[in-house]
PDB file of C-alpha atoms in Angstrom:
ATOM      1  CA  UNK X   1       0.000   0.000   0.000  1.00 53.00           C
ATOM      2  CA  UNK X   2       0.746   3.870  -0.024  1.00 80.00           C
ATOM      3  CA  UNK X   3       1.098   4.275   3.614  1.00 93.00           C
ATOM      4  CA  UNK X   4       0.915   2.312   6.335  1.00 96.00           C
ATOM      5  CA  UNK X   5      -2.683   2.046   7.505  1.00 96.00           C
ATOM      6  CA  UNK X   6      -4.257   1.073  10.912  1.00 97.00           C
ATOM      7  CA  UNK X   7      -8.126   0.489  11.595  1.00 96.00           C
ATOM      8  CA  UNK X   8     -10.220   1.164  13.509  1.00 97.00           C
ATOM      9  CA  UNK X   9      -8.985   4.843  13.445  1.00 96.00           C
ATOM     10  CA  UNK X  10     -11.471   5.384  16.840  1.00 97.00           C
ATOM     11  CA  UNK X  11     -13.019   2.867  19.239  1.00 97.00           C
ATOM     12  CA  UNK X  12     -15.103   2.903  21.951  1.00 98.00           C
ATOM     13  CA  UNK X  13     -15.213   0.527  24.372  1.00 97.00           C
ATOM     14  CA  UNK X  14     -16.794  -0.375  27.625  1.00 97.00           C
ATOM     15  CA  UNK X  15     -13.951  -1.899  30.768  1.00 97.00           C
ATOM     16  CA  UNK X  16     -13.732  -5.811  30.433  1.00 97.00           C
ATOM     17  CA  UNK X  17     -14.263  -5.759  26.445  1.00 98.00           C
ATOM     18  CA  UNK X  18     -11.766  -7.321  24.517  1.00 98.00           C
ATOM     19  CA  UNK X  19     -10.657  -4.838  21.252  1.00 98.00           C
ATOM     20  CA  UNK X  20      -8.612  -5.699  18.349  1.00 98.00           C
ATOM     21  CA  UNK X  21      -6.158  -3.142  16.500  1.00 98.00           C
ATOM     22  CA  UNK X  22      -5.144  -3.638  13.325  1.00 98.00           C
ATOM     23  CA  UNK X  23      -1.918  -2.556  11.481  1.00 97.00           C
ATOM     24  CA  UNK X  24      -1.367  -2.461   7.963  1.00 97.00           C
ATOM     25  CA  UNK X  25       2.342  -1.889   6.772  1.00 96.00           C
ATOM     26  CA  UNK X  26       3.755  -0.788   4.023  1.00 94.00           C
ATOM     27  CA  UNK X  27       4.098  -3.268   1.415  1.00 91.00           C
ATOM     28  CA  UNK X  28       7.984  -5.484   1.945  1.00 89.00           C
ATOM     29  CA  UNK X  29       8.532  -3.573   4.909  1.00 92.00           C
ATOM     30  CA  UNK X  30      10.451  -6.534   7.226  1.00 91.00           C
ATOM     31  CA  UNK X  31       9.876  -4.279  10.837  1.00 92.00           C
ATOM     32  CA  UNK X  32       6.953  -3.701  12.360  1.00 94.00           C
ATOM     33  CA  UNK X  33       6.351  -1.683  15.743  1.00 95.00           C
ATOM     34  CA  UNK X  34       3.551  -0.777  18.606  1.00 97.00           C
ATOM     35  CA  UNK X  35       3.981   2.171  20.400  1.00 97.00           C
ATOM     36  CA  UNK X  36       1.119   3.485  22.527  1.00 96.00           C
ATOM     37  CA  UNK X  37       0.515   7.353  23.156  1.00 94.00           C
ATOM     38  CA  UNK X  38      -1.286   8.631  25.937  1.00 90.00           C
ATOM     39  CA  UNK X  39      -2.702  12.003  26.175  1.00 81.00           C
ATOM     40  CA  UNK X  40       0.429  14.358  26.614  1.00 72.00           C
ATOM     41  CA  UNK X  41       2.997  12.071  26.816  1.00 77.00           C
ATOM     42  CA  UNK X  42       5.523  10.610  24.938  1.00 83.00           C
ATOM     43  CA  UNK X  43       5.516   7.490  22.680  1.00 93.00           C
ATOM     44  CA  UNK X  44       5.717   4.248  24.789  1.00 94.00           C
ATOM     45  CA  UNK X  45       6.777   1.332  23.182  1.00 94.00           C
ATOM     46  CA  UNK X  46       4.652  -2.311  23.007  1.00 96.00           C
ATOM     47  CA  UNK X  47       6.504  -4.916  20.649  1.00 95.00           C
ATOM     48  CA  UNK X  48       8.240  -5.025  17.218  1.00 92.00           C
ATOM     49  CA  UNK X  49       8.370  -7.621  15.135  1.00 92.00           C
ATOM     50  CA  UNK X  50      11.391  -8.806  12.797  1.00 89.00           C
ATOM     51  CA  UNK X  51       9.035 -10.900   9.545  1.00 88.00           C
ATOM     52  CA  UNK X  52       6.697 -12.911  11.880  1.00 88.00           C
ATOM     53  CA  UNK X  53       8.858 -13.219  14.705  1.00 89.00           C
ATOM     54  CA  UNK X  54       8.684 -10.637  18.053  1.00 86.00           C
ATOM     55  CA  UNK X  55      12.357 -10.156  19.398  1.00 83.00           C
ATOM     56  CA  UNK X  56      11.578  -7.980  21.833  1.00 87.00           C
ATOM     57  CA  UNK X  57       8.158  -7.720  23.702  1.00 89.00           C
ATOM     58  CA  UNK X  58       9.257  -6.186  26.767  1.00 88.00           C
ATOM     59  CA  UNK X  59       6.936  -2.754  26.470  1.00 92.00           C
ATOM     60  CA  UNK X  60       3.523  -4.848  26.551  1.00 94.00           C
ATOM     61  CA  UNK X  61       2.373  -3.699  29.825  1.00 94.00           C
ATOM     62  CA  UNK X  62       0.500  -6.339  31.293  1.00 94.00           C
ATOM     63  CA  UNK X  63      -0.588 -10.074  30.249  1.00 95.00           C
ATOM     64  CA  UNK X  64      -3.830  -8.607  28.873  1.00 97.00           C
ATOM     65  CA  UNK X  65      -1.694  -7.509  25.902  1.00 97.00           C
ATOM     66  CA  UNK X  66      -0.913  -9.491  23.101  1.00 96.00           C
ATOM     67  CA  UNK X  67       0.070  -9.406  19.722  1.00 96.00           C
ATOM     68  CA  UNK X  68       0.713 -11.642  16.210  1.00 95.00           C
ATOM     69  CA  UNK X  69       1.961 -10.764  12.840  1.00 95.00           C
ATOM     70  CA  UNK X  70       1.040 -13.062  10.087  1.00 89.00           C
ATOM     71  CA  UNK X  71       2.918 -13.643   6.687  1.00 87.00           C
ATOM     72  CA  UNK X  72       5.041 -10.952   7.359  1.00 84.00           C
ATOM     73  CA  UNK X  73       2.432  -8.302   7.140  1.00 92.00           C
ATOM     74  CA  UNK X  74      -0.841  -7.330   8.719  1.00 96.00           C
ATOM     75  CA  UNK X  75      -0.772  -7.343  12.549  1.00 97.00           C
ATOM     76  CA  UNK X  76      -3.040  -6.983  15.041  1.00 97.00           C
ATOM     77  CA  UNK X  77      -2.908  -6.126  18.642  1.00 98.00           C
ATOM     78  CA  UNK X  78      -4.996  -7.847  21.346  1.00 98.00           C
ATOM     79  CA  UNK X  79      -6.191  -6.468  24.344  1.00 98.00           C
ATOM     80  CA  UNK X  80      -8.416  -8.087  26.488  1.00 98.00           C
ATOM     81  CA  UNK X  81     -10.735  -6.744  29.477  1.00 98.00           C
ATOM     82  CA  UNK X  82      -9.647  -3.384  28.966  1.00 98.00           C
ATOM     83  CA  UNK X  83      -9.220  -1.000  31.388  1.00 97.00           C
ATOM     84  CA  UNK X  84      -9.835   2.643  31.616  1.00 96.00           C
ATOM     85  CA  UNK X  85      -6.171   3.015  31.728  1.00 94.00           C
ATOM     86  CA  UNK X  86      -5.671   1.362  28.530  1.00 96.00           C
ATOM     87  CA  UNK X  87      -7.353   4.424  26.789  1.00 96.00           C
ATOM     88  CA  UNK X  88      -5.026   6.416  24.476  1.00 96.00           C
ATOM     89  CA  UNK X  89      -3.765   6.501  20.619  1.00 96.00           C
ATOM     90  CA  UNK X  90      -2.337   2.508  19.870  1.00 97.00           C
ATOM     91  CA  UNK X  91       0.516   3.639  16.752  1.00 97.00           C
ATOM     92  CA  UNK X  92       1.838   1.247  14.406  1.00 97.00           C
ATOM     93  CA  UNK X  93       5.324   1.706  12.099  1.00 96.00           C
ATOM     94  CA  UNK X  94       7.263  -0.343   9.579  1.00 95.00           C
ATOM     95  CA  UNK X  95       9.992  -0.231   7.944  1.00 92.00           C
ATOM     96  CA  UNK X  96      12.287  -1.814   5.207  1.00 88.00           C
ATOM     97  CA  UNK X  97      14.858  -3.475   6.903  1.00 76.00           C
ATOM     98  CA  UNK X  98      15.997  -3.476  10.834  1.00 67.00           C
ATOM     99  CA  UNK X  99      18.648  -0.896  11.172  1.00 64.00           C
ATOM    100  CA  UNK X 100      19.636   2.093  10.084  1.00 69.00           C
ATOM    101  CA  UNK X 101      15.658   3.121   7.826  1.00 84.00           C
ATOM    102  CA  UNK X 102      13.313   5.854   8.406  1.00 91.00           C
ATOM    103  CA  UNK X 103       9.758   4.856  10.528  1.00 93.00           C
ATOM    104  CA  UNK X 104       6.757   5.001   8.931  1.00 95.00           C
ATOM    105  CA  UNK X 105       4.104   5.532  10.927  1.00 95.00           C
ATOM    106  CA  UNK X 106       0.394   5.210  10.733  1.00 96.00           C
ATOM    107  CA  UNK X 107      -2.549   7.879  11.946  1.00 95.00           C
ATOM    108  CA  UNK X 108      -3.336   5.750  14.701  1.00 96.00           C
ATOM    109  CA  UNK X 109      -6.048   3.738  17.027  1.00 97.00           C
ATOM    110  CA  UNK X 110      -7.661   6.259  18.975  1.00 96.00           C
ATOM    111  CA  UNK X 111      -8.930   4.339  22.355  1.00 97.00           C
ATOM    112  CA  UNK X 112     -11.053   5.204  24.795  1.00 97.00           C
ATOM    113  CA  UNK X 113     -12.717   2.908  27.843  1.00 97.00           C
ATOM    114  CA  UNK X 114     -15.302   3.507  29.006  1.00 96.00           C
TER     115      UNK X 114
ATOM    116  CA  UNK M   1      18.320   2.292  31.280  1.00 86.00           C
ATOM    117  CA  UNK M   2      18.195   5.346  28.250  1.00 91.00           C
ATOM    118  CA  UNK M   3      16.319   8.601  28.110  1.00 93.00           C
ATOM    119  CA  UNK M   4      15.244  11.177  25.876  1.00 96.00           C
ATOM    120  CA  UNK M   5      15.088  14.887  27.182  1.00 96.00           C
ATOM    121  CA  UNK M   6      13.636  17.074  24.847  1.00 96.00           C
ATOM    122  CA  UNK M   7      13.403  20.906  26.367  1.00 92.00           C
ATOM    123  CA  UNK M   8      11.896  23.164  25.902  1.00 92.00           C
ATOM    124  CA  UNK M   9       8.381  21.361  25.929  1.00 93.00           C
ATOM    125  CA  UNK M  10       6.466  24.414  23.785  1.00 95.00           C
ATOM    126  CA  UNK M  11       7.794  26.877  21.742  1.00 95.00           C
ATOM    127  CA  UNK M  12       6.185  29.975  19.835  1.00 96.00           C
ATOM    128  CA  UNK M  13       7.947  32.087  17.228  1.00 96.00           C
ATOM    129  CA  UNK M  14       7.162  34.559  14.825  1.00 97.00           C
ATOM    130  CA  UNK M  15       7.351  33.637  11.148  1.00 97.00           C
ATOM    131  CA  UNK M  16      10.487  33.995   9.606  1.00 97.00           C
ATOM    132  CA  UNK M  17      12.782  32.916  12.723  1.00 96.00           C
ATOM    133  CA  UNK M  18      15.646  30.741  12.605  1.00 97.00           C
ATOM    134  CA  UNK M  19      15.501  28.267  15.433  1.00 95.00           C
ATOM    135  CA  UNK M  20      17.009  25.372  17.471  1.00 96.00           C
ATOM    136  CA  UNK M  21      15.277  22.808  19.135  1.00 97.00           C
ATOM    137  CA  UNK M  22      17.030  20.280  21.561  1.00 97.00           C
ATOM    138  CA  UNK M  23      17.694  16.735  21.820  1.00 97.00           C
ATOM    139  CA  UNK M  24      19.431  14.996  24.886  1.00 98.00           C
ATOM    140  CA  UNK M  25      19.901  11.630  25.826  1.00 97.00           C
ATOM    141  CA  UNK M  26      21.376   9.450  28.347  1.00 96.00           C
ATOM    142  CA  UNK M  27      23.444   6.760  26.599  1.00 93.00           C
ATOM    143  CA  UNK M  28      25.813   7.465  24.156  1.00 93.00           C
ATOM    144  CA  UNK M  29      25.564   4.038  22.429  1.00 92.00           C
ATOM    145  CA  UNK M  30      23.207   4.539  19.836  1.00 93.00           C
ATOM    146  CA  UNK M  31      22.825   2.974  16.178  1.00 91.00           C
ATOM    147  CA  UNK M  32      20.978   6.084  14.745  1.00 93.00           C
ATOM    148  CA  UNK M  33      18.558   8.570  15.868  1.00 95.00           C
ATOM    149  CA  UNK M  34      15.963  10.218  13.743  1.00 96.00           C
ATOM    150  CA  UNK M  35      13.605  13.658  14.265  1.00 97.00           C
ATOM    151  CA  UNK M  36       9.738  12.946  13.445  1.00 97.00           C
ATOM    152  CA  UNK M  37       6.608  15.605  13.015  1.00 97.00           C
ATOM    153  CA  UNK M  38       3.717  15.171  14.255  1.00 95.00           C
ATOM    154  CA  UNK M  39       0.746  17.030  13.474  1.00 94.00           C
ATOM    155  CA  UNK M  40      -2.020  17.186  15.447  1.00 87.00           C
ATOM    156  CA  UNK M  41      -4.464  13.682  15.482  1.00 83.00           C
ATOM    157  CA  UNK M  42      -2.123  12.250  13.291  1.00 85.00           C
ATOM    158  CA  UNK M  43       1.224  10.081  13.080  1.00 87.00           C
ATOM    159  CA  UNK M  44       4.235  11.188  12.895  1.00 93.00           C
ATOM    160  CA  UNK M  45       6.257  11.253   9.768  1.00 95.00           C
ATOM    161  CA  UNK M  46      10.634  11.055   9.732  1.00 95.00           C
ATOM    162  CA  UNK M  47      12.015  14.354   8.909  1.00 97.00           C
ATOM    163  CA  UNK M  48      15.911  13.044   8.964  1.00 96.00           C
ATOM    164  CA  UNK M  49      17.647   9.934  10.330  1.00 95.00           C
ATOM    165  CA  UNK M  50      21.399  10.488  11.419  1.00 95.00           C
ATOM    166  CA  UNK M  51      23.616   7.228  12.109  1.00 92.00           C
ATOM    167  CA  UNK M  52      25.619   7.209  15.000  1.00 91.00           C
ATOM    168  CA  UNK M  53      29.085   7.976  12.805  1.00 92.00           C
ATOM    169  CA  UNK M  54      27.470  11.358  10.932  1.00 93.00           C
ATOM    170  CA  UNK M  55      27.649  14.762  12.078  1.00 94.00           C
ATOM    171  CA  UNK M  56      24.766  16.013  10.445  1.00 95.00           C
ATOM    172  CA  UNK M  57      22.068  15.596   7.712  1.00 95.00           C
ATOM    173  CA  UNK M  58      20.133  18.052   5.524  1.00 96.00           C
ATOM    174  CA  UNK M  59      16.952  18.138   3.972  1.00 95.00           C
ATOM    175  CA  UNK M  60      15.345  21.558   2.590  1.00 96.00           C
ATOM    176  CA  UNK M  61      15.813  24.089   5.355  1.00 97.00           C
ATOM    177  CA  UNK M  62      16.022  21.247   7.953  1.00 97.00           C
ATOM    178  CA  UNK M  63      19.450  20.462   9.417  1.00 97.00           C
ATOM    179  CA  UNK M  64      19.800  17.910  12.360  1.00 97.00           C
ATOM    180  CA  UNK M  65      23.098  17.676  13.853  1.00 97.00           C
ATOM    181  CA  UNK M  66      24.629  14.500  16.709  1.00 97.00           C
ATOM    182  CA  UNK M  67      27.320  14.715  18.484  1.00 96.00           C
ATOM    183  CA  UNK M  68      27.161  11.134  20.197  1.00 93.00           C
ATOM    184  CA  UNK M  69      29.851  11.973  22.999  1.00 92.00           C
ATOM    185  CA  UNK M  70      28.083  14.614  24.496  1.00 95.00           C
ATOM    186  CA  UNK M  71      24.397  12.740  24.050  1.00 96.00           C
ATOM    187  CA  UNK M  72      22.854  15.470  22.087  1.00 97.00           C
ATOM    188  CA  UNK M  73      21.453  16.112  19.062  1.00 98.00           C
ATOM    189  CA  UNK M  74      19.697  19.652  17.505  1.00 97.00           C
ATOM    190  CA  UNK M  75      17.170  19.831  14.716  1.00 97.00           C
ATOM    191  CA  UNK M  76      17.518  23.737  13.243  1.00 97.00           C
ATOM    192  CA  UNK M  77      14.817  24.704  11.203  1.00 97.00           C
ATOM    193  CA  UNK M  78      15.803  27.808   9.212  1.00 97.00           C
ATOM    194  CA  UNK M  79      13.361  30.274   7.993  1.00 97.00           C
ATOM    195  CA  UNK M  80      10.098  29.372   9.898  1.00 97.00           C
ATOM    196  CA  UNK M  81       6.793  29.653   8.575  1.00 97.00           C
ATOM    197  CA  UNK M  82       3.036  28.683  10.176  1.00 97.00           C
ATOM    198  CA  UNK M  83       2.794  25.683   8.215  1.00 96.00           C
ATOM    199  CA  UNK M  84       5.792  24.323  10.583  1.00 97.00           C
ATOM    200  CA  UNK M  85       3.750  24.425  13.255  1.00 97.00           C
ATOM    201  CA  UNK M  86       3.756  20.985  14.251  1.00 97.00           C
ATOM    202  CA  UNK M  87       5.098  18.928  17.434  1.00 96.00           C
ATOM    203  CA  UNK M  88       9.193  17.528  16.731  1.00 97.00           C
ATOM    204  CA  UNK M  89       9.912  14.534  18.156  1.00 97.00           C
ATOM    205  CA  UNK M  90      13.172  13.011  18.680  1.00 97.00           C
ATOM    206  CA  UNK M  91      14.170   8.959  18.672  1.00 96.00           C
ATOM    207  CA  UNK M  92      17.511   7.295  19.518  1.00 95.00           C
ATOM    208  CA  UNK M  93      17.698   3.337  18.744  1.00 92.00           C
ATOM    209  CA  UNK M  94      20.308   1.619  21.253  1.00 89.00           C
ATOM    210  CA  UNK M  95      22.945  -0.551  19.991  1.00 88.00           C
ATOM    211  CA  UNK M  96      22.005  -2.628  22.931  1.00 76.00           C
ATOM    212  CA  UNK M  97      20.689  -6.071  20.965  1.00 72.00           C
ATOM    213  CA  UNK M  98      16.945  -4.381  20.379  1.00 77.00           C
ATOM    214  CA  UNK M  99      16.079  -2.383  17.675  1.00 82.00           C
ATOM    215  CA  UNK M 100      13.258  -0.660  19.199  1.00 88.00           C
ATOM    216  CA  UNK M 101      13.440   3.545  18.871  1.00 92.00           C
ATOM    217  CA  UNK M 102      12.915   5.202  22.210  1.00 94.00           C
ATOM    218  CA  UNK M 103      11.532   8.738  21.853  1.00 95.00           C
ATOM    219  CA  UNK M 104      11.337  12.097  24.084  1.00 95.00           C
ATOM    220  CA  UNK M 105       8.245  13.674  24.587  1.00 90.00           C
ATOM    221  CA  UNK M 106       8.450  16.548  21.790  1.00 94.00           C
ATOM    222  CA  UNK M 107       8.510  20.104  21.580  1.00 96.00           C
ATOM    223  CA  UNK M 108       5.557  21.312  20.751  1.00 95.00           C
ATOM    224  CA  UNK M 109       6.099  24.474  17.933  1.00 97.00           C
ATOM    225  CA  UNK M 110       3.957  27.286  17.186  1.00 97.00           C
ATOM    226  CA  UNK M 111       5.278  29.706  14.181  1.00 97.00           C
ATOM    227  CA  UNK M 112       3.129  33.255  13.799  1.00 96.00           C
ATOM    228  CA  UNK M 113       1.632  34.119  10.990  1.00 94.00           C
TER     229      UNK M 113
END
């Protein structure tokens, strides 16, 4: 694709819901990250994947999080019985190779628990 | 463990200005860092990535500058105008075995019309 692209772009949901995210990357990109953004902070990171494979998963902040990337492309981000903390912007980037490329980033899950 | 200082949090200018913003951090072992915009309610999109053994990198009347000893980096936008008005984040990725980026918490520019 053009961009990288992430759906839903908003979701509501009520505490104790599971949600899905879903990330999109840009077409051969190998990398693929999670970072989460919460209102006025900085960008937090989840998880990145290298092809299908997660190296490093140590930003996922609690066992309710999970996440899979399938034929090194679309991924999707799991969290279960969310909490009201969970709310903020979920952000997905890829790019080419691991190392020394530019991010790509997408506009963004916008979350919010009710 | 690394940080990412980025001061001053807000900034407003008028149009026209020449201006400097800031980028420390805590470890000097880095593989790259790279500054990102970010407009409001959207992502953020990579204005210049600088690996650890350049000085500096250019693009239009953008110029970010490391110097890895010291742990900081400056992005120098030269000739401001409103549609600049964005927030600048900075990223450093660790040469520690993970390629995740770790970012500072931006500096949010206004430029005036």
């Amino acid at each position: 694709g053009a961009g990288v692209s992430q759906s839903p772009s908003n979701k509501v949901t009520e505490k104790g819901k599971d949600v899905e995210l879903r990330c999109d990357p840009i077409s051969g990109h190998t990398a693929l990250y999670w970072y989460r953004q919460s209102l006025g902070q900085g960008l937090e990171f989840l998880i990145y994947f290298q092809g299908n494979s997660a190296p490093d998963k140590s930003g996922l902040p609690s066992d309710r999080f999970s996440a899979e990337r399938t034929g090194g492309s679309v991924s999707t981000l799991t969290i279960q019985r969310t909490q009201q903390e969970d709310s903020a912007v979920y952000l997905c980037a890829s790019s080419r190779l691991m190392g020394n490329e530019k991010l790509f980033f997408g506009s963004g899950t916008q979350l919010s628990v009710l | 463990k690394q940080e990412v200082t980025q001061i001053p949090a807000a900034l407003s200018v008028p149009e026209g200005e020449n201006l400097v913003l800031n980028c420390s951090f805590t470890d000097s072992a880095i593989y790259n860092l790279q500054w990102f915009r970010q407009d409001p309610g959207k992502g953020l999109t990579s204005l210049l990535l600088i690996q650890s053994s350049q000085r500096e990198q250019t693009s239009g009347r953008l110029n970010a500058s490391l110097d890895k000893s010291s742990g900081r980096s400056t992005l120098y936008i030269a000739a401001s105008q409103p549609g600049d008005s964005a927030t600048y984040l900075c990223a450093v990725r660790p040469t520690s075995g993970t390629y995740k980026y770790i970012f500072g918490t931006g500096t949010r520019l206004k430029v005036l019309a």
